[in-house]
PDB file of C-alpha atoms in Angstrom:
ATOM      1  CA  MET A  51     232.989 146.458   7.839  1.00 32.00           C
ATOM      2  CA  MET A  52     233.351 146.380  11.618  1.00 33.00           C
ATOM      3  CA  ARG A  53     235.828 143.908  13.065  1.00 31.00           C
ATOM      4  CA  VAL A  54     235.088 143.910  16.775  1.00 34.00           C
ATOM      5  CA  GLY A  55     235.341 140.551  18.540  1.00 34.00           C
ATOM      6  CA  LEU A  56     232.349 139.024  20.282  1.00 37.00           C
ATOM      7  CA  GLY A  57     232.403 138.585  24.027  1.00 35.00           C
ATOM      8  CA  GLN A  58     231.827 135.078  25.350  1.00 35.00           C
ATOM      9  CA  GLY A  59     230.910 133.798  28.788  1.00 34.00           C
ATOM     10  CA  GLY A  60     228.988 134.980  31.824  1.00 33.00           C
ATOM     11  CA  ALA A  61     231.555 137.069  33.694  1.00 32.00           C
ATOM     12  CA  VAL A  62     230.527 140.375  32.117  1.00 33.00           C
ATOM     13  CA  SER A  63     227.588 142.135  33.759  1.00 38.00           C
ATOM     14  CA  ARG A  64     224.326 142.439  31.870  1.00 40.00           C
ATOM     15  CA  ARG A  65     224.630 146.197  32.021  1.00 42.00           C
ATOM     16  CA  ALA A  66     228.045 146.079  30.350  1.00 38.00           C
ATOM     17  CA  VAL A  67     226.780 143.684  27.715  1.00 37.00           C
ATOM     18  CA  LEU A  68     223.633 145.563  26.822  1.00 40.00           C
ATOM     19  CA  ALA A  69     224.912 149.081  27.303  1.00 40.00           C
ATOM     20  CA  LEU A  70     228.615 149.757  27.280  1.00 38.00           C
ATOM     21  CA  VAL A  71     229.732 147.405  24.527  1.00 43.00           C
ATOM     22  CA  PRO A  72     226.941 148.083  22.008  1.00 46.00           C
ATOM     23  CA  GLY A  73     227.133 151.793  22.847  1.00 42.00           C
ATOM     24  CA  LEU A  74     230.873 151.939  22.353  1.00 46.00           C
ATOM     25  CA  VAL A  75     230.729 150.071  19.059  1.00 48.00           C
ATOM     26  CA  ALA A  76     227.745 152.035  17.820  1.00 47.00           C
ATOM     27  CA  LEU A  77     229.125 155.469  18.578  1.00 46.00           C
ATOM     28  CA  ARG A  78     232.649 154.813  17.391  1.00 52.00           C
ATOM     29  CA  ALA A  79     231.259 153.348  14.194  1.00 50.00           C
ATOM     30  CA  SER A  80     228.808 156.133  13.534  1.00 49.00           C
ATOM     31  CA  THR A  81     230.196 159.347  15.043  1.00 47.00           C
ATOM     32  CA  ALA A  82     232.643 159.883  12.176  1.00 47.00           C
ATOM     33  CA  TRP A  83     229.824 159.625   9.653  1.00 48.00           C
ATOM     34  CA  ALA A  84     227.630 161.954  11.689  1.00 48.00           C
ATOM     35  CA  GLN A  85     230.392 164.537  12.012  1.00 49.00           C
ATOM     36  CA  ARG A  86     230.843 164.547   8.266  1.00 48.00           C
ATOM     37  CA  ALA A  87     227.097 165.060   7.920  1.00 56.00           C
ATOM     38  CA  GLY A  88     227.115 167.865  10.515  1.00 64.00           C
ATOM     39  CA  GLY A  89     224.759 166.230  13.014  1.00 78.00           C
ATOM     40  CA  PRO A  90     224.563 163.737  15.877  1.00 87.00           C
ATOM     41  CA  ALA A  91     224.900 159.997  15.276  1.00 88.00           C
ATOM     42  CA  ARG A  92     221.576 158.355  14.495  1.00 91.00           C
ATOM     43  CA  ILE A  93     221.183 155.036  16.316  1.00 92.00           C
ATOM     44  CA  GLY A  94     218.269 152.750  15.546  1.00 94.00           C
ATOM     45  CA  TRP A  95     216.988 150.378  18.246  1.00 94.00           C
ATOM     46  CA  LEU A  96     214.912 147.361  17.218  1.00 92.00           C
ATOM     47  CA  SER A  97     212.988 145.466  19.899  1.00 88.00           C
ATOM     48  CA  TYR A  98     210.413 142.694  19.555  1.00 83.00           C
ATOM     49  CA  ILE A  99     208.924 143.507  22.976  1.00 80.00           C
ATOM     50  CA  SER A 100     207.039 146.615  24.084  1.00 80.00           C
ATOM     51  CA  GLN A 101     208.069 149.506  26.272  1.00 80.00           C
ATOM     52  CA  PRO A 102     209.606 149.646  28.816  1.00 75.00           C
ATOM     53  CA  ASP A 103     212.604 147.818  27.380  1.00 79.00           C
ATOM     54  CA  VAL A 104     215.387 147.465  29.961  1.00 78.00           C
ATOM     55  CA  GLY A 105     217.941 147.021  27.173  1.00 81.00           C
ATOM     56  CA  LEU A 106     217.197 150.462  25.764  1.00 84.00           C
ATOM     57  CA  THR A 107     217.429 151.985  29.232  1.00 84.00           C
ATOM     58  CA  ASN A 108     220.787 150.337  29.780  1.00 82.00           C
ATOM     59  CA  LEU A 109     222.020 151.494  26.387  1.00 85.00           C
ATOM     60  CA  ARG A 110     221.209 155.102  27.282  1.00 86.00           C
ATOM     61  CA  GLU A 111     222.949 154.757  30.643  1.00 85.00           C
ATOM     62  CA  GLY A 112     226.017 153.202  29.062  1.00 83.00           C
ATOM     63  CA  LEU A 113     226.310 155.903  26.439  1.00 84.00           C
ATOM     64  CA  GLY A 114     226.037 158.511  29.170  1.00 85.00           C
ATOM     65  CA  GLU A 115     228.848 156.863  31.111  1.00 82.00           C
ATOM     66  CA  LEU A 116     230.976 157.020  27.986  1.00 80.00           C
ATOM     67  CA  GLY A 117     230.420 160.776  27.821  1.00 84.00           C
ATOM     68  CA  TYR A 118     227.837 160.875  25.024  1.00 86.00           C
ATOM     69  CA  VAL A 119     224.844 163.178  25.435  1.00 89.00           C
ATOM     70  CA  GLU A 120     221.517 162.203  23.911  1.00 90.00           C
ATOM     71  CA  GLY A 121     220.286 164.868  21.535  1.00 90.00           C
ATOM     72  CA  LYS A 122     223.764 166.299  21.127  1.00 89.00           C
ATOM     73  CA  SER A 123     226.174 163.417  20.504  1.00 87.00           C
ATOM     74  CA  TYR A 124     223.524 161.029  19.274  1.00 90.00           C
ATOM     75  CA  VAL A 125     219.800 160.488  18.816  1.00 92.00           C
ATOM     76  CA  LEU A 126     218.045 157.199  19.512  1.00 92.00           C
ATOM     77  CA  ILE A 127     215.308 156.076  17.159  1.00 94.00           C
ATOM     78  CA  PRO A 128     213.516 153.101  18.763  1.00 94.00           C
ATOM     79  CA  ARG A 129     210.946 150.754  17.269  1.00 94.00           C
ATOM     80  CA  PHE A 130     208.945 148.192  19.262  1.00 92.00           C
ATOM     81  CA  ALA A 131     207.028 145.228  17.865  1.00 89.00           C
ATOM     82  CA  ASP A 132     204.950 144.698  21.040  1.00 84.00           C
ATOM     83  CA  GLY A 133     205.487 140.947  20.815  1.00 79.00           C
ATOM     84  CA  ASP A 134     204.239 140.715  17.222  1.00 83.00           C
ATOM     85  CA  PHE A 135     207.064 139.266  15.147  1.00 84.00           C
ATOM     86  CA  THR A 136     205.208 139.940  11.892  1.00 89.00           C
ATOM     87  CA  ARG A 137     205.790 143.661  12.463  1.00 92.00           C
ATOM     88  CA  LEU A 138     209.582 143.432  12.643  1.00 92.00           C
ATOM     89  CA  PRO A 139     210.332 143.589   8.873  1.00 94.00           C
ATOM     90  CA  ARG A 140     208.231 146.743   8.572  1.00 95.00           C
ATOM     91  CA  LEU A 141     209.926 148.277  11.614  1.00 95.00           C
ATOM     92  CA  VAL A 142     213.335 147.612  10.062  1.00 94.00           C
ATOM     93  CA  ASP A 143     212.178 149.407   6.910  1.00 94.00           C
ATOM     94  CA  GLU A 144     210.993 152.333   9.045  1.00 95.00           C
ATOM     95  CA  LEU A 145     214.370 152.571  10.741  1.00 95.00           C
ATOM     96  CA  MET A 146     216.185 152.516   7.418  1.00 94.00           C
ATOM     97  CA  ALA A 147     213.918 155.319   6.202  1.00 94.00           C
ATOM     98  CA  GLU A 148     215.135 157.336   9.208  1.00 93.00           C
ATOM     99  CA  ARG A 149     218.650 157.225   7.710  1.00 91.00           C
ATOM    100  CA  ILE A 150     220.204 155.632  10.752  1.00 91.00           C
ATOM    101  CA  ASP A 151     223.971 155.246  10.993  1.00 90.00           C
ATOM    102  CA  VAL A 152     223.899 152.003  12.972  1.00 90.00           C
ATOM    103  CA  LEU A 153     221.223 149.527  14.077  1.00 93.00           C
ATOM    104  CA  VAL A 154     221.315 148.026  17.588  1.00 92.00           C
ATOM    105  CA  SER A 155     219.196 145.012  18.492  1.00 89.00           C
ATOM    106  CA  ARG A 156     219.110 142.010  20.792  1.00 82.00           C
ATOM    107  CA  GLY A 157     217.507 138.622  21.205  1.00 78.00           C
ATOM    108  CA  PRO A 158     215.181 137.293  18.493  1.00 81.00           C
ATOM    109  CA  SER A 159     214.891 140.740  16.873  1.00 85.00           C
ATOM    110  CA  VAL A 160     218.442 140.395  15.561  1.00 86.00           C
ATOM    111  CA  ASP A 161     217.458 137.856  12.912  1.00 85.00           C
ATOM    112  CA  TYR A 162     215.329 140.505  11.186  1.00 88.00           C
ATOM    113  CA  THR A 163     218.272 142.884  10.787  1.00 89.00           C
ATOM    114  CA  LYS A 164     220.320 140.678   8.461  1.00 87.00           C
ATOM    115  CA  PRO A 165     218.747 141.986   5.209  1.00 88.00           C
ATOM    116  CA  VAL A 166     220.054 145.523   5.849  1.00 90.00           C
ATOM    117  CA  THR A 167     223.652 144.766   6.860  1.00 85.00           C
ATOM    118  CA  ALA A 168     224.909 145.789   3.440  1.00 84.00           C
ATOM    119  CA  ARG A 169     223.599 149.306   4.143  1.00 88.00           C
ATOM    120  CA  VAL A 170     224.271 149.853   7.862  1.00 89.00           C
ATOM    121  CA  PRO A 171     226.341 148.057  10.527  1.00 89.00           C
ATOM    122  CA  VAL A 172     224.369 146.041  13.079  1.00 89.00           C
ATOM    123  CA  VAL A 173     225.345 145.691  16.747  1.00 87.00           C
ATOM    124  CA  PHE A 174     223.659 142.864  18.646  1.00 83.00           C
ATOM    125  CA  ALA A 175     223.346 141.160  22.028  1.00 80.00           C
ATOM    126  CA  TYR A 176     222.392 137.536  21.479  1.00 75.00           C
ATOM    127  CA  SER A 177     221.970 134.498  23.703  1.00 70.00           C
ATOM    128  CA  GLY A 178     222.620 131.801  21.137  1.00 70.00           C
ATOM    129  CA  ASP A 179     225.467 130.934  18.801  1.00 73.00           C
ATOM    130  CA  PRO A 180     225.826 133.874  16.371  1.00 76.00           C
ATOM    131  CA  VAL A 181     227.913 131.807  13.964  1.00 77.00           C
ATOM    132  CA  ALA A 182     225.228 129.118  13.686  1.00 74.00           C
ATOM    133  CA  ALA A 183     222.577 131.837  13.373  1.00 76.00           C
ATOM    134  CA  GLY A 184     224.408 133.429  10.455  1.00 77.00           C
ATOM    135  CA  PHE A 185     225.295 136.677  12.229  1.00 78.00           C
ATOM    136  CA  ALA A 186     229.055 136.127  12.251  1.00 78.00           C
ATOM    137  CA  ASP A 187     231.759 134.300  10.341  1.00 80.00           C
ATOM    138  CA  SER A 188     233.560 133.542  13.616  1.00 77.00           C
ATOM    139  CA  LEU A 189     233.662 134.811  17.193  1.00 73.00           C
ATOM    140  CA  ALA A 190     237.085 136.399  16.671  1.00 74.00           C
ATOM    141  CA  LYS A 191     236.248 138.066  13.348  1.00 76.00           C
ATOM    142  CA  PRO A 192     232.489 138.349  12.946  1.00 76.00           C
ATOM    143  CA  GLY A 193     232.482 140.099   9.569  1.00 75.00           C
ATOM    144  CA  ARG A 194     229.138 140.450   7.721  1.00 80.00           C
ATOM    145  CA  ASN A 195     228.883 144.052   8.994  1.00 84.00           C
ATOM    146  CA  MET A 196     227.476 142.623  12.241  1.00 84.00           C
ATOM    147  CA  THR A 197     229.129 142.489  15.646  1.00 81.00           C
ATOM    148  CA  GLY A 198     228.197 142.376  19.285  1.00 78.00           C
ATOM    149  CA  ILE A 199     227.937 140.131  22.317  1.00 78.00           C
ATOM    150  CA  THR A 200     226.912 136.535  22.777  1.00 75.00           C
ATOM    151  CA  PHE A 201     225.923 134.831  26.035  1.00 68.00           C
ATOM    152  CA  MET A 202     226.846 131.156  25.947  1.00 64.00           C
ATOM    153  CA  ALA A 203     227.124 129.927  29.531  1.00 64.00           C
ATOM    154  CA  LEU A 204     225.003 126.799  29.706  1.00 69.00           C
ATOM    155  CA  GLU A 205     226.725 125.703  32.894  1.00 71.00           C
ATOM    156  CA  LEU A 206     224.710 128.383  34.703  1.00 76.00           C
ATOM    157  CA  SER A 207     221.443 126.665  33.764  1.00 79.00           C
ATOM    158  CA  ALA A 208     222.184 123.571  35.840  1.00 80.00           C
ATOM    159  CA  LYS A 209     223.572 125.750  38.632  1.00 83.00           C
ATOM    160  CA  ARG A 210     220.254 127.619  38.885  1.00 85.00           C
ATOM    161  CA  VAL A 211     218.503 124.342  39.662  1.00 86.00           C
ATOM    162  CA  GLU A 212     221.017 123.515  42.390  1.00 86.00           C
ATOM    163  CA  VAL A 213     220.626 126.941  43.995  1.00 87.00           C
ATOM    164  CA  LEU A 214     216.836 126.729  43.826  1.00 86.00           C
ATOM    165  CA  LYS A 215     216.884 123.305  45.479  1.00 84.00           C
ATOM    166  CA  GLU A 216     219.047 124.733  48.255  1.00 86.00           C
ATOM    167  CA  LEU A 217     216.569 127.569  48.785  1.00 86.00           C
ATOM    168  CA  VAL A 218     213.483 125.349  48.616  1.00 86.00           C
ATOM    169  CA  PRO A 219     214.655 121.820  49.459  1.00 87.00           C
ATOM    170  CA  GLN A 220     211.133 120.363  49.570  1.00 87.00           C
ATOM    171  CA  ALA A 221     210.428 121.312  45.939  1.00 86.00           C
ATOM    172  CA  THR A 222     210.225 118.263  43.670  1.00 88.00           C
ATOM    173  CA  GLN A 223     208.014 119.874  41.006  1.00 91.00           C
ATOM    174  CA  ILE A 224     209.571 122.969  39.423  1.00 91.00           C
ATOM    175  CA  ALA A 225     207.859 125.277  36.955  1.00 93.00           C
ATOM    176  CA  LEU A 226     210.066 126.765  34.258  1.00 92.00           C
ATOM    177  CA  LEU A 227     208.911 130.005  32.629  1.00 92.00           C
ATOM    178  CA  SER A 228     210.687 130.724  29.358  1.00 88.00           C
ATOM    179  CA  ASN A 229     210.336 132.359  25.975  1.00 86.00           C
ATOM    180  CA  PRO A 230     210.692 129.860  23.096  1.00 84.00           C
ATOM    181  CA  GLU A 231     211.795 132.697  20.804  1.00 77.00           C
ATOM    182  CA  HIS A 232     214.860 133.182  23.005  1.00 74.00           C
ATOM    183  CA  ALA A 233     217.725 131.862  20.894  1.00 67.00           C
ATOM    184  CA  GLY A 234     219.328 129.615  23.494  1.00 70.00           C
ATOM    185  CA  GLU A 235     216.098 128.507  25.162  1.00 78.00           C
ATOM    186  CA  LEU A 236     215.993 124.898  24.009  1.00 80.00           C
ATOM    187  CA  ALA A 237     219.634 124.237  24.893  1.00 79.00           C
ATOM    188  CA  GLU A 238     219.138 125.858  28.302  1.00 82.00           C
ATOM    189  CA  TYR A 239     216.002 123.808  28.876  1.00 87.00           C
ATOM    190  CA  LYS A 240     217.771 120.530  28.173  1.00 87.00           C
ATOM    191  CA  VAL A 241     220.615 121.367  30.558  1.00 86.00           C
ATOM    192  CA  THR A 242     218.129 122.526  33.200  1.00 88.00           C
ATOM    193  CA  GLU A 243     216.086 119.353  32.837  1.00 89.00           C
ATOM    194  CA  ASP A 244     219.209 117.227  33.255  1.00 88.00           C
ATOM    195  CA  GLY A 245     220.201 119.215  36.336  1.00 87.00           C
ATOM    196  CA  ALA A 246     216.749 118.774  37.871  1.00 89.00           C
ATOM    197  CA  ARG A 247     216.836 115.038  37.249  1.00 89.00           C
ATOM    198  CA  ARG A 248     220.131 114.753  39.115  1.00 88.00           C
ATOM    199  CA  ILE A 249     218.603 116.268  42.264  1.00 86.00           C
ATOM    200  CA  GLY A 250     215.364 114.313  42.055  1.00 88.00           C
ATOM    201  CA  ALA A 251     213.150 117.092  40.731  1.00 90.00           C
ATOM    202  CA  THR A 252     210.883 117.366  37.697  1.00 91.00           C
ATOM    203  CA  ILE A 253     210.749 120.388  35.390  1.00 91.00           C
ATOM    204  CA  THR A 254     207.509 121.467  33.695  1.00 93.00           C
ATOM    205  CA  ARG A 255     208.044 124.021  30.933  1.00 93.00           C
ATOM    206  CA  TYR A 256     205.626 126.947  30.473  1.00 94.00           C
ATOM    207  CA  LEU A 257     206.120 129.077  27.375  1.00 93.00           C
ATOM    208  CA  ALA A 258     205.300 132.740  26.804  1.00 90.00           C
ATOM    209  CA  ARG A 259     206.244 134.535  23.595  1.00 84.00           C
ATOM    210  CA  SER A 260     204.780 137.925  24.468  1.00 82.00           C
ATOM    211  CA  PRO A 261     203.446 139.876  27.468  1.00 83.00           C
ATOM    212  CA  ARG A 262     199.905 139.031  26.352  1.00 85.00           C
ATOM    213  CA  GLU A 263     200.564 135.345  26.983  1.00 89.00           C
ATOM    214  CA  LEU A 264     201.837 135.776  30.542  1.00 90.00           C
ATOM    215  CA  PRO A 265     198.431 135.866  32.335  1.00 92.00           C
ATOM    216  CA  THR A 266     197.418 132.539  30.768  1.00 93.00           C
ATOM    217  CA  VAL A 267     200.763 130.987  31.678  1.00 93.00           C
ATOM    218  CA  PHE A 268     200.419 132.290  35.237  1.00 93.00           C
ATOM    219  CA  ASP A 269     196.995 130.632  35.500  1.00 93.00           C
ATOM    220  CA  GLU A 270     198.461 127.330  34.306  1.00 94.00           C
ATOM    221  CA  ILE A 271     201.315 127.485  36.813  1.00 93.00           C
ATOM    222  CA  ARG A 272     198.969 128.475  39.634  1.00 90.00           C
ATOM    223  CA  ALA A 273     196.704 125.535  38.877  1.00 91.00           C
ATOM    224  CA  ALA A 274     199.651 123.104  38.846  1.00 91.00           C
ATOM    225  CA  ARG A 275     200.943 124.412  42.218  1.00 89.00           C
ATOM    226  CA  PRO A 276     204.639 123.550  41.748  1.00 91.00           C
ATOM    227  CA  GLY A 277     207.008 123.806  44.671  1.00 88.00           C
ATOM    228  CA  ALA A 278     209.180 126.437  42.998  1.00 89.00           C
ATOM    229  CA  MET A 279     209.669 128.327  39.753  1.00 90.00           C
ATOM    230  CA  LEU A 280     212.642 129.105  37.523  1.00 89.00           C
ATOM    231  CA  VAL A 281     212.675 131.901  34.948  1.00 89.00           C
ATOM    232  CA  PHE A 282     215.038 132.019  31.991  1.00 85.00           C
ATOM    233  CA  PRO A 283     216.339 135.573  31.469  1.00 77.00           C
ATOM    234  CA  ASP A 284     215.617 137.148  28.100  1.00 77.00           C
ATOM    235  CA  SER A 285     214.181 140.398  26.744  1.00 72.00           C
ATOM    236  CA  LEU A 286     210.603 139.486  27.657  1.00 78.00           C
ATOM    237  CA  THR A 287     211.172 138.205  31.186  1.00 81.00           C
ATOM    238  CA  LEU A 288     213.572 141.013  32.051  1.00 75.00           C
ATOM    239  CA  ALA A 289     211.080 143.636  30.874  1.00 74.00           C
ATOM    240  CA  ARG A 290     208.280 141.960  32.895  1.00 81.00           C
ATOM    241  CA  ARG A 291     210.397 140.985  35.877  1.00 82.00           C
ATOM    242  CA  GLN A 292     208.312 142.874  38.446  1.00 85.00           C
ATOM    243  CA  GLU A 293     205.118 141.287  37.135  1.00 88.00           C
ATOM    244  CA  ILE A 294     206.723 137.847  37.398  1.00 89.00           C
ATOM    245  CA  VAL A 295     208.057 138.525  40.901  1.00 87.00           C
ATOM    246  CA  ASP A 296     204.629 139.693  42.059  1.00 87.00           C
ATOM    247  CA  PHE A 297     203.059 136.521  40.704  1.00 88.00           C
ATOM    248  CA  ALA A 298     205.641 134.321  42.423  1.00 82.00           C
ATOM    249  CA  ALA A 299     205.185 135.966  45.840  1.00 77.00           C
ATOM    250  CA  PRO A 300     204.267 133.519  48.660  1.00 62.00           C
ATOM    251  CA  SER A 301     200.876 135.151  49.068  1.00 47.00           C
ATOM    252  CA  SER A 302     200.053 133.995  45.565  1.00 48.00           C
ATOM    253  CA  TRP A 303     200.958 130.314  45.453  1.00 51.00           C
ATOM    254  CA  THR A 304     204.544 129.549  46.481  1.00 48.00           C
ATOM    255  CA  ARG A 305     205.955 128.494  49.824  1.00 44.00           C
ATOM    256  CA  CYS A 306     209.401 129.248  51.194  1.00 40.00           C
ATOM    257  CA  SER A 307     211.297 126.797  53.316  1.00 35.00           C
ATOM    258  CA  ARG A 308     211.483 127.185  57.081  1.00 35.00           C
ATOM    259  CA  ALA A 309     213.954 129.448  58.864  1.00 33.00           C
ATOM    260  CA  PRO A 310     216.844 130.164  58.669  1.00 37.00           C
ATOM    261  CA  ARG A 311     216.467 129.986  54.910  1.00 39.00           C
ATOM    262  CA  ARG A 312     213.254 132.038  54.870  1.00 37.00           C
ATOM    263  CA  ALA A 313     215.199 135.286  54.647  1.00 36.00           C
ATOM    264  CA  ARG A 314     217.196 133.969  51.717  1.00 38.00           C
ATOM    265  CA  CYS A 315     214.031 132.929  49.910  1.00 41.00           C
ATOM    266  CA  ARG A 316     212.438 136.298  50.541  1.00 40.00           C
ATOM    267  CA  SER A 317     215.454 138.187  49.211  1.00 35.00           C
ATOM    268  CA  SER A 318     215.503 136.060  46.061  1.00 39.00           C
ATOM    269  CA  ARG A 319     212.144 137.521  45.052  1.00 40.00           C
ATOM    270  CA  SER A 320     213.454 141.058  44.675  1.00 41.00           C
ATOM    271  CA  ALA A 321     213.092 142.163  41.073  1.00 47.00           C
ATOM    272  CA  GLY A 322     216.175 144.334  41.025  1.00 44.00           C
ATOM    273  CA  SER A 323     217.213 146.643  38.223  1.00 39.00           C
ATOM    274  CA  ARG A 324     220.317 144.925  36.910  1.00 37.00           C
TER     275      ARG A 324
END
């Protein structure tokens, strides 16, 4: 059973969380088994979204930085549910049939890995409380053959509202795009709503569980014409970040405040890669 402590807080970069830590745990847990078997470590990746999955890209990059070579040191065996949660149990079975040494997952996909922890260790990146979710006995000693990273920094949710108000001071109606399957979504929403109330703004919540739901949500937001939009980060919104940025461009429906803040507003729309 792996006994690696869970990280807590927002100071660690997303790349480190989704790549270096899971990669380090996965390879150190599985390389010894693979060497005994005479082949590279077999790492399963379970994702509820579709390709491209930024988490998988970051995992590959992190493993490379640690000196592991795909195809030689390890092989990645990914499975994607394309937003259909009913497929996840079958995808877990498929990964187990591939005789993986370790299973890596993040977000809402993690819940579907619990039935196989007696057979393989599971490494996760999770935005909620892993103890409450049943993934760990404690943050210091997770146990249960599961370990990984948790993001619990609710103070950032209220801060986002304050920063947005500074960028777009005239905004009193704010659209919030989020994924209700994201483990910490409801807690983040409540903190965000409280933060908006303190600055005299109103939050309207728009939910998308899969990429297929985004166009409908975009139409709803466009029709409401809010003064600004917030997006909660999770697997779905990170994977579709460019699509979301394109929708939120001023030519579509939003307005930036007058100079000198215009440049700041424009720069905030960059999708970025990290």
